[in-house]
Amino acid sequence: MSGKALRDLNALPLSETESESLNKSVLIKPVVDNSNGDPEKVPARNSTLVASSVAKEAEVAPTVTDVGSTEVEYIESENLNDVDDKEKVLQTLLAALDSKDWILVCEALNNVRRLSIFHKESMHDILDQVVSLIVKSMKNPRSALCKTAIMSSEDIFKAYGDLIIDLFDPMLIQLLLKASQDKRFVCEAAERALVAMTNWVSPTLLLPKLQPYLKHKNPRIRAKTSMCFSRSVQKLGTEGIKAFGIDKLIQIAASQLSDQLPESREAARSLLFELHSVYEKSNPSASVEPEPAELSSWELFCQSKLSPLSAQAVLRVTSVAREGLVFGF
């Protein structure tokens, strides 16, 4: 073969298959799967976020996923350390949260978490912008970024409680959406954030925010909302429930009792048990067993506030609870 022919052969481009094989040999990095369903979580000893040197190369190789290009560790709140330089972090925080570099955004989100835990007063003036950018990251399709944002919201709830209520609506719907999806490790993080929300935001402020989502067209969102609503009502206490209105709450619980998903129905039953208990404490005669031909005060109350079918369903649930107490179940 002539020298010219050899040169022409060497100049030929690689086939698509060969090129893809070469890219993979460079970019794919084995990941140990001990993540309990989280494909992007791997062990890391001393850092919040460890990015491999091939992260940028992965951007030009669409066949390679985040699993092979970046390793992410999610640090629990109690294991986070304080920031090294609070003032420096604050100066660059908003720009970092709005960066196009998702790794930088994850680092900034973890700094939000640190500031919330160790210096919560330092973010008061920019809290509205911080919350807005956290919500933006929650909407990102990259799972690592989305989950880190959700974890940030949990720490925001713990740190600021009722102060967050005016900035609350965009974050609430995103958490309900993420808790309703099929990607388990994102769903579980969102559920933890919702629990933190019910623990740290006053029920009198939270319940009106939750109510519209009890009628959402997505049954999963209704179910997650029902669970939050039930937990929040229980934190009202007897006087708080009476002030909010047992009649209003029993109508909400009755509507959820026939909902599509079992989570909604279970939350409704839990709420009805609580309402029944509060009603009996507020009306001592309600706990006295009526004569066979008589209706109890609770039965009369349910029938006066609900449709016949709804009242029957509610009484069936609460009568089971009463029988369980009588027989020590």
JSON list of N, CA and C in Angstrom, two decimals, residues 4 13 59 81 92 258 311:
[
{"chain": "A", "resi": 4, "resn": "LYS", "atom": "N", "xyz": [0.67, 7.42, 0.27]},
{"chain": "A", "resi": 4, "resn": "LYS", "atom": "CA", "xyz": [-0.50, 8.30, 0.13]},
{"chain": "A", "resi": 4, "resn": "LYS", "atom": "C", "xyz": [-1.76, 7.60, 0.60]},
{"chain": "A", "resi": 13, "resn": "PRO", "atom": "N", "xyz": [-12.58, 9.64, 9.26]},
{"chain": "A", "resi": 13, "resn": "PRO", "atom": "CA", "xyz": [-13.18, 9.85, 10.61]},
{"chain": "A", "resi": 13, "resn": "PRO", "atom": "C", "xyz": [-13.59, 8.53, 11.23]},
{"chain": "A", "resi": 59, "resn": "GLU", "atom": "N", "xyz": [-20.92, 17.08, 29.50]},
{"chain": "A", "resi": 59, "resn": "GLU", "atom": "CA", "xyz": [-21.89, 17.98, 28.90]},
{"chain": "A", "resi": 59, "resn": "GLU", "atom": "C", "xyz": [-21.91, 17.86, 27.38]},
{"chain": "A", "resi": 81, "resn": "ASN", "atom": "N", "xyz": [-21.41, 21.66, 58.84]},
{"chain": "A", "resi": 81, "resn": "ASN", "atom": "CA", "xyz": [-20.52, 22.55, 59.59]},
{"chain": "A", "resi": 81, "resn": "ASN", "atom": "C", "xyz": [-20.84, 24.01, 59.24]},
{"chain": "A", "resi": 92, "resn": "THR", "atom": "N", "xyz": [-21.77, 36.62, 47.91]},
{"chain": "A", "resi": 92, "resn": "THR", "atom": "CA", "xyz": [-21.82, 35.89, 46.65]},
{"chain": "A", "resi": 92, "resn": "THR", "atom": "C", "xyz": [-23.00, 34.92, 46.56]},
{"chain": "A", "resi": 258, "resn": "SER", "atom": "N", "xyz": [-63.75, 9.88, 51.16]},
{"chain": "A", "resi": 258, "resn": "SER", "atom": "CA", "xyz": [-64.12, 9.12, 49.96]},
{"chain": "A", "resi": 258, "resn": "SER", "atom": "C", "xyz": [-63.18, 9.40, 48.80]},
{"chain": "A", "resi": 311, "resn": "ALA", "atom": "N", "xyz": [-72.48, 11.85, 56.61]},
{"chain": "A", "resi": 311, "resn": "ALA", "atom": "CA", "xyz": [-72.65, 11.64, 58.05]},
{"chain": "A", "resi": 311, "resn": "ALA", "atom": "C", "xyz": [-72.56, 10.16, 58.40]}
]
